[in-house]
mmCIF file of C-alpha atoms (C1' of nucleotides) and ligand atoms in Angstrom:
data_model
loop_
_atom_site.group_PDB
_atom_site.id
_atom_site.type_symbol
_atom_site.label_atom_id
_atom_site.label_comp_id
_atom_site.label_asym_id
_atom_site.label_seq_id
_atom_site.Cartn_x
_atom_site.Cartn_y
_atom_site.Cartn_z
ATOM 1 C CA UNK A 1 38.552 224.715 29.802
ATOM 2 C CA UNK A 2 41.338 225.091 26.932
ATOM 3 C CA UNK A 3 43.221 228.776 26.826
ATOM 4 C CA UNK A 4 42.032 231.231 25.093
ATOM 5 C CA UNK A 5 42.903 231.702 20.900
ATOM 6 C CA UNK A 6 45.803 233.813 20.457
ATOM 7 C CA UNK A 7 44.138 237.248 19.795
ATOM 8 C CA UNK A 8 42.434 237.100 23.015
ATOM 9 C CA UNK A 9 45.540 236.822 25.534
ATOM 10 C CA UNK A 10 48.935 238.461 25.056
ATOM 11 C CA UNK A 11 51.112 237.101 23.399
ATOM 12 C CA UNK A 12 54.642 237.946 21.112
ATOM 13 C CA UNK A 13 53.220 239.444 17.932
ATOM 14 C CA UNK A 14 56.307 240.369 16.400
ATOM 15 C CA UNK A 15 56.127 236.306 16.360
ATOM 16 C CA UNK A 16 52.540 236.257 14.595
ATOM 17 C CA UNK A 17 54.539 238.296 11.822
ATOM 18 C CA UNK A 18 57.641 236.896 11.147
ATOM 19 C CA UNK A 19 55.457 233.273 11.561
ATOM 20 C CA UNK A 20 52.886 234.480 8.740
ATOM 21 C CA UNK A 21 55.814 236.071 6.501
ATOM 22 C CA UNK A 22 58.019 232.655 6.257
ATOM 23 C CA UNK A 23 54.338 231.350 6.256
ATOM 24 C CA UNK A 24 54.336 233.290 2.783
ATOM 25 C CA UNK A 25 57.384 233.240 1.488
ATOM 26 C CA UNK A 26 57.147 229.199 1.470
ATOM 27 C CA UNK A 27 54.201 229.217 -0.236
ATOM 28 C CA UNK A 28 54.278 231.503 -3.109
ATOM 29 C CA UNK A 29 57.545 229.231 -3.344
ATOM 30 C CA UNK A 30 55.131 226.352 -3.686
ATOM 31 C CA UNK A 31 53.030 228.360 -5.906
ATOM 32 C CA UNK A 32 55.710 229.613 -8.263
ATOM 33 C CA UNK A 33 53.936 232.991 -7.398
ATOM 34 C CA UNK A 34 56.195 236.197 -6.970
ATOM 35 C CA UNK A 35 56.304 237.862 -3.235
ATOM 36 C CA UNK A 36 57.694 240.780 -4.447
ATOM 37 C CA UNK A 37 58.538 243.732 -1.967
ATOM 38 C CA UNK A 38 55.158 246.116 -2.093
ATOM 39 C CA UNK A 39 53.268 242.346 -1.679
ATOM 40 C CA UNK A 40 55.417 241.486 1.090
ATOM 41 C CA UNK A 41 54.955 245.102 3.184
ATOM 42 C CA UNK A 42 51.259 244.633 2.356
ATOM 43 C CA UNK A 43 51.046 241.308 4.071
ATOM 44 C CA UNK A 44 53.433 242.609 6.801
ATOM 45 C CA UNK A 45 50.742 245.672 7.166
ATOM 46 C CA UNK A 46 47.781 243.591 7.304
ATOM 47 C CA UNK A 47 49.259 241.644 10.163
ATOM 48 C CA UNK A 48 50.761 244.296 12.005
ATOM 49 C CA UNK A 49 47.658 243.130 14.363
ATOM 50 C CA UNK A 50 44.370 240.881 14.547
ATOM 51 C CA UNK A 51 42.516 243.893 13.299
ATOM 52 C CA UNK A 52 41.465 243.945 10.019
ATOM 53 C CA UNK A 53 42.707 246.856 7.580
ATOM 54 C CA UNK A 54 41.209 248.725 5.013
ATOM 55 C CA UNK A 55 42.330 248.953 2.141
ATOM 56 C CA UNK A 56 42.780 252.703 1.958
ATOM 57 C CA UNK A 57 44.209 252.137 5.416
ATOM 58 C CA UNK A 58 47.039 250.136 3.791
ATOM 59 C CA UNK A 59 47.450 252.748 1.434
ATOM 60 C CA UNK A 60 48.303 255.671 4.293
ATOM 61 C CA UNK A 61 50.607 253.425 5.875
ATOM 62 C CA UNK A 62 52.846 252.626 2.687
ATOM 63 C CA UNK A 63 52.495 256.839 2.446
ATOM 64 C CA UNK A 64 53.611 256.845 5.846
ATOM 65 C CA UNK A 65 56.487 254.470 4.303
ATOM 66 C CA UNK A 66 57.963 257.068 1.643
ATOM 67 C CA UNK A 67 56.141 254.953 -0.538
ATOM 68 C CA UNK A 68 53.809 256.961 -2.767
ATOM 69 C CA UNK A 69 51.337 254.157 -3.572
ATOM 70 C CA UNK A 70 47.988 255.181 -5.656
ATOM 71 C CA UNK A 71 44.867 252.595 -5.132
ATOM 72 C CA UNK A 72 45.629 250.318 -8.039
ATOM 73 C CA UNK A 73 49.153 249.441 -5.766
ATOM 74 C CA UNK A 74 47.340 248.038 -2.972
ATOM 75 C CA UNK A 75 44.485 246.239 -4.460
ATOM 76 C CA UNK A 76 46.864 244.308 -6.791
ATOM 77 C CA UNK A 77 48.385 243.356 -3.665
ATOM 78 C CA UNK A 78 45.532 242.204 -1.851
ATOM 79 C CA UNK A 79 43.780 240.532 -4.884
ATOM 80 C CA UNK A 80 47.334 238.848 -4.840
ATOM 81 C CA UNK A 81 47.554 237.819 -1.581
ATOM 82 C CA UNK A 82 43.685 236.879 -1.513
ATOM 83 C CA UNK A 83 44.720 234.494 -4.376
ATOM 84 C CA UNK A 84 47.484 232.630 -2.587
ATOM 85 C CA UNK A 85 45.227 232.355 0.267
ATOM 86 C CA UNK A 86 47.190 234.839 2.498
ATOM 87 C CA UNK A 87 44.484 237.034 3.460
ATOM 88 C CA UNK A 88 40.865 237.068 3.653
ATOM 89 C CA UNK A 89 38.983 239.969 2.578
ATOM 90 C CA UNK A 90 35.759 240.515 5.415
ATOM 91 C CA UNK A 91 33.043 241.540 3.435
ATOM 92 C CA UNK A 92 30.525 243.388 6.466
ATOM 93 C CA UNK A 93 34.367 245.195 7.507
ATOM 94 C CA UNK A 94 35.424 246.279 3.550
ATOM 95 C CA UNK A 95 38.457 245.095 5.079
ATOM 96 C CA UNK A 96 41.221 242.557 5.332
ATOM 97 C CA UNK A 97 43.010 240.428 7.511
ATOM 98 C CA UNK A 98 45.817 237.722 7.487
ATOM 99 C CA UNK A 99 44.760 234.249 7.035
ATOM 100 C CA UNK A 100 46.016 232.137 9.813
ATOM 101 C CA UNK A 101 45.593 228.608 8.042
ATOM 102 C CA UNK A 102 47.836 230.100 5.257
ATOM 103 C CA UNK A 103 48.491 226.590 3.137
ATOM 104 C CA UNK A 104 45.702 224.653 4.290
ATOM 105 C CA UNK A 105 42.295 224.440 2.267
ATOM 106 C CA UNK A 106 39.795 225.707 4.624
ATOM 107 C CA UNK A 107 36.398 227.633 4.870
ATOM 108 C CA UNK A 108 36.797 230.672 7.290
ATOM 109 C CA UNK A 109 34.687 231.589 9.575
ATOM 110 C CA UNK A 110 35.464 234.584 11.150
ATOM 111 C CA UNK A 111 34.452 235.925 14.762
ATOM 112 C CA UNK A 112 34.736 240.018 14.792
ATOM 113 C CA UNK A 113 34.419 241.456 17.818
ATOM 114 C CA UNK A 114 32.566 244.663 17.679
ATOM 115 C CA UNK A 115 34.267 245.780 20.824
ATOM 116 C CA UNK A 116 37.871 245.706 19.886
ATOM 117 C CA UNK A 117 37.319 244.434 16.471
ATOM 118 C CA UNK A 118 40.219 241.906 16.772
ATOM 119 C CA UNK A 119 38.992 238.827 14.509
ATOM 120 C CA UNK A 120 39.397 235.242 14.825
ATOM 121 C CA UNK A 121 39.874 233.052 12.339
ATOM 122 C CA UNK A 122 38.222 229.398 12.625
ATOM 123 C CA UNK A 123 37.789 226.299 10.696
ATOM 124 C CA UNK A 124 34.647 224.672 11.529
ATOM 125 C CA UNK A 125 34.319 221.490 10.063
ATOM 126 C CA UNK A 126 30.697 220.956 11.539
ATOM 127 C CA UNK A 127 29.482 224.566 10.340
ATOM 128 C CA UNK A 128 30.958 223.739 6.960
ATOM 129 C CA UNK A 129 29.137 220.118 6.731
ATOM 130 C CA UNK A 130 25.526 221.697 7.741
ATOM 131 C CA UNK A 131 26.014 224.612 5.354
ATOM 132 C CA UNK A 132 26.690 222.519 2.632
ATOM 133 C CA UNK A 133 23.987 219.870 3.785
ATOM 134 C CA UNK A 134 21.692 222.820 3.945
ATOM 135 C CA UNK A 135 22.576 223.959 0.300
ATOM 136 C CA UNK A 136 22.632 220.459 -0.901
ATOM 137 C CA UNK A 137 19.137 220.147 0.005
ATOM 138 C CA UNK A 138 17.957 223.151 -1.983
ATOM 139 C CA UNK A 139 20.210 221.542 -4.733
ATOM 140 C CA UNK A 140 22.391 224.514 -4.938
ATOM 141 C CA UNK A 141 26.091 223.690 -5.340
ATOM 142 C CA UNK A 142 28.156 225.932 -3.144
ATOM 143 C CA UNK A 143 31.470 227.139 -4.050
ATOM 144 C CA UNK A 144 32.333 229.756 -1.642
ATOM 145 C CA UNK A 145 31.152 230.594 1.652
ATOM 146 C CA UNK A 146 31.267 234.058 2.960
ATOM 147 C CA UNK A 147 30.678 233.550 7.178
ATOM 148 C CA UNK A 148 31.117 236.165 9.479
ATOM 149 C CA UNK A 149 30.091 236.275 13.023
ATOM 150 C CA UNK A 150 29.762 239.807 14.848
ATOM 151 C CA UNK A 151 29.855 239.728 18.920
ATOM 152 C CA UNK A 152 31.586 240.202 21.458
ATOM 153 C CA UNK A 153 35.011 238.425 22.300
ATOM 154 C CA UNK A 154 35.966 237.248 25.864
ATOM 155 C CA UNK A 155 37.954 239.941 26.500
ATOM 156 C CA UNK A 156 35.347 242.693 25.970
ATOM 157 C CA UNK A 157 32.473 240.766 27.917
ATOM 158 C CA UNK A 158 34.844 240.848 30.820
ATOM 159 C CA UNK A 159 36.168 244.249 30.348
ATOM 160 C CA UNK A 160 34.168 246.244 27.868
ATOM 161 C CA UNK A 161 36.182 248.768 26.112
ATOM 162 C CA UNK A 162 39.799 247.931 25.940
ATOM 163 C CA UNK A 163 41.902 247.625 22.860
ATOM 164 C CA UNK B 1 12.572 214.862 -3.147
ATOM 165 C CA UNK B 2 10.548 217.882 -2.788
ATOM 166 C CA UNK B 3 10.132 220.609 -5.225
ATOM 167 C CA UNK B 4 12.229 223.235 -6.020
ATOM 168 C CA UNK B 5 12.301 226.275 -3.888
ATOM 169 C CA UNK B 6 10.182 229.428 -5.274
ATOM 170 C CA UNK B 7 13.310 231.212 -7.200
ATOM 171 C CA UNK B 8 14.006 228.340 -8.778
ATOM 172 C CA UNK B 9 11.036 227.605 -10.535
ATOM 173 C CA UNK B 10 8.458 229.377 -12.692
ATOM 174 C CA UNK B 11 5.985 230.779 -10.188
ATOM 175 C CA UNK B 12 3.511 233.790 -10.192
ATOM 176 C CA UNK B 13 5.915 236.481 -8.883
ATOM 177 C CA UNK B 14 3.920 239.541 -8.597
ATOM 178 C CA UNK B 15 1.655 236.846 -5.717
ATOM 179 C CA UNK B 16 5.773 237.226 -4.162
ATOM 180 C CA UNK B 17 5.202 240.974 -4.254
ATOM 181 C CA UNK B 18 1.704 241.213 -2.994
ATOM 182 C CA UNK B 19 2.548 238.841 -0.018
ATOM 183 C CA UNK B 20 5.818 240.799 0.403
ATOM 184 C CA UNK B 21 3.868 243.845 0.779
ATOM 185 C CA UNK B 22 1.298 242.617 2.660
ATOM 186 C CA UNK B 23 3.060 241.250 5.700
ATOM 187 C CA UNK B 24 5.342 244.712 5.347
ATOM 188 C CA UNK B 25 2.007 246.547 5.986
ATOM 189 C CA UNK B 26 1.311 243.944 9.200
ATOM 190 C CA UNK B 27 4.287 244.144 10.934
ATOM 191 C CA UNK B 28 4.909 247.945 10.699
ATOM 192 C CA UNK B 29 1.336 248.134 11.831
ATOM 193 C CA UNK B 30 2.070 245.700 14.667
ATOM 194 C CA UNK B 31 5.810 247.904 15.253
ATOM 195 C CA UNK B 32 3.891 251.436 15.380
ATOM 196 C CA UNK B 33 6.075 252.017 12.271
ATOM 197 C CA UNK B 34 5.048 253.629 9.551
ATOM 198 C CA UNK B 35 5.311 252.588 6.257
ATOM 199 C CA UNK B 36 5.397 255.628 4.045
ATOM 200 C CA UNK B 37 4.894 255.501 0.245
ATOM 201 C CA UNK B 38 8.556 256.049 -0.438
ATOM 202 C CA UNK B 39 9.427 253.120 1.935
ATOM 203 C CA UNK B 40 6.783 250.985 0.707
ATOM 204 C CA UNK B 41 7.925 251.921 -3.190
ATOM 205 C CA UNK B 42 11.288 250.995 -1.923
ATOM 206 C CA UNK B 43 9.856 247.367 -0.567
ATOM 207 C CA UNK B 44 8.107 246.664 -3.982
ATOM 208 C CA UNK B 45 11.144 247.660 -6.284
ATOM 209 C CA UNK B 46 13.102 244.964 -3.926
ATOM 210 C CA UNK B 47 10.920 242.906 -4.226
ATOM 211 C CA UNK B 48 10.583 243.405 -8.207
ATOM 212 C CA UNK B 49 12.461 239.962 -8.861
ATOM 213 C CA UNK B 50 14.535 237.215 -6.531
ATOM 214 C CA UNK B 51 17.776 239.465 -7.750
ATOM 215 C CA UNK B 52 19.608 241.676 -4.824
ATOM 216 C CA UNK B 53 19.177 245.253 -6.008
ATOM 217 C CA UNK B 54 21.865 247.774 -5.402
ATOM 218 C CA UNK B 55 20.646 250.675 -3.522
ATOM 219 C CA UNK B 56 21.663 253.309 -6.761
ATOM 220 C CA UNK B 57 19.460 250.685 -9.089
ATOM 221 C CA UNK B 58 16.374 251.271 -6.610
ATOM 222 C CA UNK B 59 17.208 254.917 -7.170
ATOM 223 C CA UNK B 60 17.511 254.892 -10.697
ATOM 224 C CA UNK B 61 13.991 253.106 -10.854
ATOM 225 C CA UNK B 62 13.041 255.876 -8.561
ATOM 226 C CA UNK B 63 13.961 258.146 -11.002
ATOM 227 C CA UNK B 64 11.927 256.263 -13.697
ATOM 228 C CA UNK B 65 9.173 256.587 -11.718
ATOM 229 C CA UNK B 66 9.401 260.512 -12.179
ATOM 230 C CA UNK B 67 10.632 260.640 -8.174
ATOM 231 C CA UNK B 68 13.553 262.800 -7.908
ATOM 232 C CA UNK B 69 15.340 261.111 -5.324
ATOM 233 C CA UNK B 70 18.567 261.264 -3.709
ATOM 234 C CA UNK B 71 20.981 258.688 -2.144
ATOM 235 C CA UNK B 72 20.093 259.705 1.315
ATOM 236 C CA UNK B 73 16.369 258.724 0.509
ATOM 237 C CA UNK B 74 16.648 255.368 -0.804
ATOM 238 C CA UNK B 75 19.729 254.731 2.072
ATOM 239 C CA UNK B 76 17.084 255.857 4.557
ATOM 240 C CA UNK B 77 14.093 253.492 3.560
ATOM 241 C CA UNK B 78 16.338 250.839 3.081
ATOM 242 C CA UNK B 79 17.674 251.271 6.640
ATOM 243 C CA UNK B 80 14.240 251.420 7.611
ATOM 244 C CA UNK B 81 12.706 247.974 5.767
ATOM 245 C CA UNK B 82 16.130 246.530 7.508
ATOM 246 C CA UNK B 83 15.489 247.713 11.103
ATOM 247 C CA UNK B 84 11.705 246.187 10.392
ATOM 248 C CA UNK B 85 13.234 242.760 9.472
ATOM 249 C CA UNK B 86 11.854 243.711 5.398
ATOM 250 C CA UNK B 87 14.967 243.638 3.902
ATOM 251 C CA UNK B 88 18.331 242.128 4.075
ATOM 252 C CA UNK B 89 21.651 243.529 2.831
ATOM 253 C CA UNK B 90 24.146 240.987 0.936
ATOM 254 C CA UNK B 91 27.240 241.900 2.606
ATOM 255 C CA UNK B 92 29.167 239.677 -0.434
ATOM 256 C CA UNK B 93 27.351 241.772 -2.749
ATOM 257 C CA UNK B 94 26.850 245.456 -1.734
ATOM 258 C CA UNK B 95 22.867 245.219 -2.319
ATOM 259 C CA UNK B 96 19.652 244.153 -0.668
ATOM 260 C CA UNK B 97 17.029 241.607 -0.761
ATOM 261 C CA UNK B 98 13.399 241.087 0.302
ATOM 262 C CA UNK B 99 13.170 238.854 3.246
ATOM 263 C CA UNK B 100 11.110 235.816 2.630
ATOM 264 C CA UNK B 101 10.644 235.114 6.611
ATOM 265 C CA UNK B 102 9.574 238.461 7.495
ATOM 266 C CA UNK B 103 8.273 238.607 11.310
ATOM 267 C CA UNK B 104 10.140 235.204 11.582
ATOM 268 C CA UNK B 105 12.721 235.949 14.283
ATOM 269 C CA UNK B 106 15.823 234.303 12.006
ATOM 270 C CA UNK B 107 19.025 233.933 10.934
ATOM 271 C CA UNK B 108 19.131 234.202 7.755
ATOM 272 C CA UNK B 109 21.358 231.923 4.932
ATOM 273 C CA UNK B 110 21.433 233.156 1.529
ATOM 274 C CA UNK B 111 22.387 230.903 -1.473
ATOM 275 C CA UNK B 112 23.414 232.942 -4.230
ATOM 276 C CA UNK B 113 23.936 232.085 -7.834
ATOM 277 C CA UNK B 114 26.773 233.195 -9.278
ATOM 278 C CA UNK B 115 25.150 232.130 -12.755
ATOM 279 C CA UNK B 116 21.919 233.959 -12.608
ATOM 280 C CA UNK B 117 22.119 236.720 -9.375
ATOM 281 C CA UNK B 118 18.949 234.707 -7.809
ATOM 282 C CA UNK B 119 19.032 234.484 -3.828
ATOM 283 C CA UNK B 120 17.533 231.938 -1.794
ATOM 284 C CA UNK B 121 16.993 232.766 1.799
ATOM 285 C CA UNK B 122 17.222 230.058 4.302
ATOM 286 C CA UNK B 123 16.822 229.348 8.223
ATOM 287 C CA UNK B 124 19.156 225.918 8.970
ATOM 288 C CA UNK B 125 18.521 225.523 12.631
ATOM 289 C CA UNK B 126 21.656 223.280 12.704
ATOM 290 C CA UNK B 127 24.040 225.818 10.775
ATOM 291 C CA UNK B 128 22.947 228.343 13.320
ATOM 292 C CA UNK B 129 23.263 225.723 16.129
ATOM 293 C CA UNK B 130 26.720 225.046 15.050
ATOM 294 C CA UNK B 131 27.946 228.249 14.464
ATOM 295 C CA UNK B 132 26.619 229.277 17.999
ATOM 296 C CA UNK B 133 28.769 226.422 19.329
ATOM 297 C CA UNK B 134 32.332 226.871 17.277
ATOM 298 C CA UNK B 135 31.467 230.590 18.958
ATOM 299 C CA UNK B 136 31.090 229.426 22.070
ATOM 300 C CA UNK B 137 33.706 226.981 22.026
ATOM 301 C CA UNK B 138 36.109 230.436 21.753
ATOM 302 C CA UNK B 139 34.118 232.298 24.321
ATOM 303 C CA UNK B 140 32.797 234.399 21.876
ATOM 304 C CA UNK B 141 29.635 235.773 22.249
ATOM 305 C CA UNK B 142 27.910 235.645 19.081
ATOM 306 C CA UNK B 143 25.315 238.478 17.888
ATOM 307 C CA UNK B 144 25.087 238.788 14.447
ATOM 308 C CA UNK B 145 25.402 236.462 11.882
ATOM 309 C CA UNK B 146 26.586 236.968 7.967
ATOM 310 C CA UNK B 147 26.084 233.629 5.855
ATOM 311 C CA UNK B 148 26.598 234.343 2.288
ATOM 312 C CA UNK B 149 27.047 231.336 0.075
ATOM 313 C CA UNK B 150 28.103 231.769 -3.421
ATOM 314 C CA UNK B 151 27.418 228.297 -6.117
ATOM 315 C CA UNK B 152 25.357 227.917 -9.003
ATOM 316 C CA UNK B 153 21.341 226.923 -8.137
ATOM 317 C CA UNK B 154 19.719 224.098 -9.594
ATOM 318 C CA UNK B 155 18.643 225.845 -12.639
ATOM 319 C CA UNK B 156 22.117 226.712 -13.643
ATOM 320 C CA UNK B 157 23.592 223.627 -12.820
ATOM 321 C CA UNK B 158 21.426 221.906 -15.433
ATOM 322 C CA UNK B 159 21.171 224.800 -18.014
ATOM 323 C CA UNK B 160 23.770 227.448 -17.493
ATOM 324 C CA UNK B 161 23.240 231.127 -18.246
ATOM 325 C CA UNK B 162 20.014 231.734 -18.611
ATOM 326 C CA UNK B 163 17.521 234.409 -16.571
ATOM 327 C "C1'" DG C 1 74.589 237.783 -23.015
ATOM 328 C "C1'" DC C 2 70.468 239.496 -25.460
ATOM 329 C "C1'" DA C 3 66.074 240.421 -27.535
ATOM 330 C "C1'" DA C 4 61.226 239.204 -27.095
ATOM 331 C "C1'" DA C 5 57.553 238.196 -24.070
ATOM 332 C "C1'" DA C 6 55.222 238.329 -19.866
ATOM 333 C "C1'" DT C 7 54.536 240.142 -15.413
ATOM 334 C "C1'" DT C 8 54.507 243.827 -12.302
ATOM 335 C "C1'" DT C 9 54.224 248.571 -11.057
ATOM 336 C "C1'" DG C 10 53.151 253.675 -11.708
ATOM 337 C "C1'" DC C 11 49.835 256.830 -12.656
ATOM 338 C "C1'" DA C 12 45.619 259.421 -13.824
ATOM 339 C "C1'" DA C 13 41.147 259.329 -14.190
ATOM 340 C "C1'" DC C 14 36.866 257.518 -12.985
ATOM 341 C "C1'" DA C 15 33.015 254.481 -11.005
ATOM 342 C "C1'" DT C 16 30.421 252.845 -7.232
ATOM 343 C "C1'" DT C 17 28.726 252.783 -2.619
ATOM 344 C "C1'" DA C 18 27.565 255.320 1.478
ATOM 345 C "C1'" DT C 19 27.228 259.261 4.802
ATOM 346 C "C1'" DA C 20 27.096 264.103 6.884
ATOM 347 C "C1'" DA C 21 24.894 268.324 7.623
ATOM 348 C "C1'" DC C 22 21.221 271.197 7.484
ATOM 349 C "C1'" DA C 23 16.765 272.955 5.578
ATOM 350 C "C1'" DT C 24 11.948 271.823 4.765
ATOM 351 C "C1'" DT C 25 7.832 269.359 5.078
ATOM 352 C "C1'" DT C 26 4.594 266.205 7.070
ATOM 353 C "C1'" DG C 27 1.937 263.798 10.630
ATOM 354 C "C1'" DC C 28 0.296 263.874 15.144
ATOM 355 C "C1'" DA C 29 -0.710 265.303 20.105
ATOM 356 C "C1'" DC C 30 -2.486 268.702 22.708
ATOM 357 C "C1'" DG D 1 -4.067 276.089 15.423
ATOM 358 C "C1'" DT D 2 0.507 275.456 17.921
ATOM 359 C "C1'" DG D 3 4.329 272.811 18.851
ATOM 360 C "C1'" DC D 4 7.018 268.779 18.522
ATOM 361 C "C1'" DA D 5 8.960 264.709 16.457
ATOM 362 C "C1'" DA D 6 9.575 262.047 12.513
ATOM 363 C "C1'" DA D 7 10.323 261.906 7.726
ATOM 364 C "C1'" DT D 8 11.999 263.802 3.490
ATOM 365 C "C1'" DG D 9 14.618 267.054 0.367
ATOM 366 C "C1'" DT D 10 19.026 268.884 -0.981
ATOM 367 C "C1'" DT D 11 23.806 269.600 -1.439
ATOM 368 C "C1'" DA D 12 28.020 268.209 -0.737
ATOM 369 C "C1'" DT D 13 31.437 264.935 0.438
ATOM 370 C "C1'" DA D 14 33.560 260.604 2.182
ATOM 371 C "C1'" DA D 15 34.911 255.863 1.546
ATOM 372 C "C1'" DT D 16 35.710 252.027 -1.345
ATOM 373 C "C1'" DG D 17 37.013 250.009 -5.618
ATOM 374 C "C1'" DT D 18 38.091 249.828 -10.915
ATOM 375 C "C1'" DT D 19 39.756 250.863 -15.794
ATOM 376 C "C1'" DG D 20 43.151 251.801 -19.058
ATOM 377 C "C1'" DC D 21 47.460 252.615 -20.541
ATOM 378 C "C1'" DA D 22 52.454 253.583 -20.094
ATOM 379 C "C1'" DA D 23 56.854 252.463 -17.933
ATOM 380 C "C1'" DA D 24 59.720 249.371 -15.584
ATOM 381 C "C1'" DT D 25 61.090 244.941 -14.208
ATOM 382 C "C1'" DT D 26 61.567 240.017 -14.518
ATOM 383 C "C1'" DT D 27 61.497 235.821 -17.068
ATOM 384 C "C1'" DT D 28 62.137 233.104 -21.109
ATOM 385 C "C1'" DG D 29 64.066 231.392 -25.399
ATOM 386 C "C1'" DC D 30 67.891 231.445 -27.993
HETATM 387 ZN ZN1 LIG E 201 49.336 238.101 17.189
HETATM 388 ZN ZN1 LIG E 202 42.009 231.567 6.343
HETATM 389 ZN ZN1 LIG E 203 8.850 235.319 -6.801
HETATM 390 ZN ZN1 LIG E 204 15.151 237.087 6.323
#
DNA sequence: GCAAAATTTGCAACATTATAACATTTGCAC
DNA sequence: GTGCAAATGTTATAATGTTGCAAATTTTGC
């Protein structure tokens, strides 16, 4: 059996970081799309783990920065980053988290552990073929797929509990 | 091919909302649960088209209907007709739907237009059987599924915008 | 360089969705 | 009928998200 996915064993998440910044930086390059500084320190915040964030959650921590940021500030951001693709917005959380296939056009499926709520972020080529079989055959053309899968990670069914 | 599912083509809705309530009166019977009038008022105004409703547009019908009501009352029924398997919420959406496979033990798929707000509910045996398996491929263990798929239905696709 | 245009940010108010806490009423068992 | 549990009423408040406009910044055309 193949090791774990990265939010489920320790690893160097400073590297996660820096990884998804240059991540970012390149492609807003590509993109001709402005990382500015309050887009950047909303990415960084969003990844400061593989917990999603809520928006207003955000918003204390660029308080917490000296930043006095109103609402407006951080949605901008997010719709921003959501637009390049940088983040993904959970929709049964009201909350976001960094994209890890930043660059690459992919469906997300997302497994959120109710535990520790650490998500991971999966392409599934199969699920994505029998969802869109399955909505082909109602003749419905689907254009976005929301797909979010709550549980429990391996972690938490060995050790309930733990961060 | 086979002919369109119910949303998508003219059909006798209120038989929808009879059958709806119906099987709601069954399976609270059969779950010693009891379906009160505001619960059951609740059901029907869900029910009232193939449209999620928000939970403040069942309680401004409420109010039409001379009922006085408060948030807590409509956010209690609804949590009620969900517990039963009555009602689902659209996660995508921030509103609820009847369920069309009510005492069905399922997982449900919803197709929803982005055109004209109608929701189809599916079960794909092989989407679920897939998206057990990417789980389990991660060691995840899965529990609760959200599959929200935003497109245009049939209807739109060939004339856009209408009901 | 420099002015005009476009984008981004600041800011205040507001809208929408959901819950907490506690009192009151209703249905049911005994 | 009394007592208990479930359901509902009521008030207030929390959490999430948006609108509209002004100020600042960056880009563009010259
Ligand atoms: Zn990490
Ligand atoms: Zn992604
Ligand atoms: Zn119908
Ligand atoms: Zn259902």
């Amino acid at each position: 059996m193949s090791a774990r996915a990265i939010p489920y064993r320790p690893h160097n998440h400073d590297a996660c970081v820096s990884q998804a910044l240059a991540d970012a930086r390149a492609i807003c390059q590509q993109h001709n799309a402005r990382l500015t500084p309050i887009r950047e320190r909303v990415l960084e915040l969003i990844w400061q783990s593989h917990k999603p964030l809520g928006a207003y959650d955000v918003l204390g921590e660029l308080s917490s920065d000296g930043h006095n940021a109103a609402p407006p500030t951080v949605y901008r951001a997010l719709d921003f980053l959501q637009q390049n693709g940088l983040v993904h917005r959970i929709a049964s959380l009201n909350a976001f988290i960094g994209c890890t296939h930043a660059g690459q056009s992919h469906t997300g499926m997302f497994l959120i552990c109710r535990a520790c709520s650490n998500v991971l972020e999966l392409t599934a080529p199969m699920v994505t073929s029998e969802v869109c079989k399955a909505a082909a055959g109602e003749g419905f053309r689907a254009e976005n797929t929301t797909l979010e899968i709550a549980g429990l990670c391996p972690r938490c069914q060995a050790e309930p509990g733990h961060d």
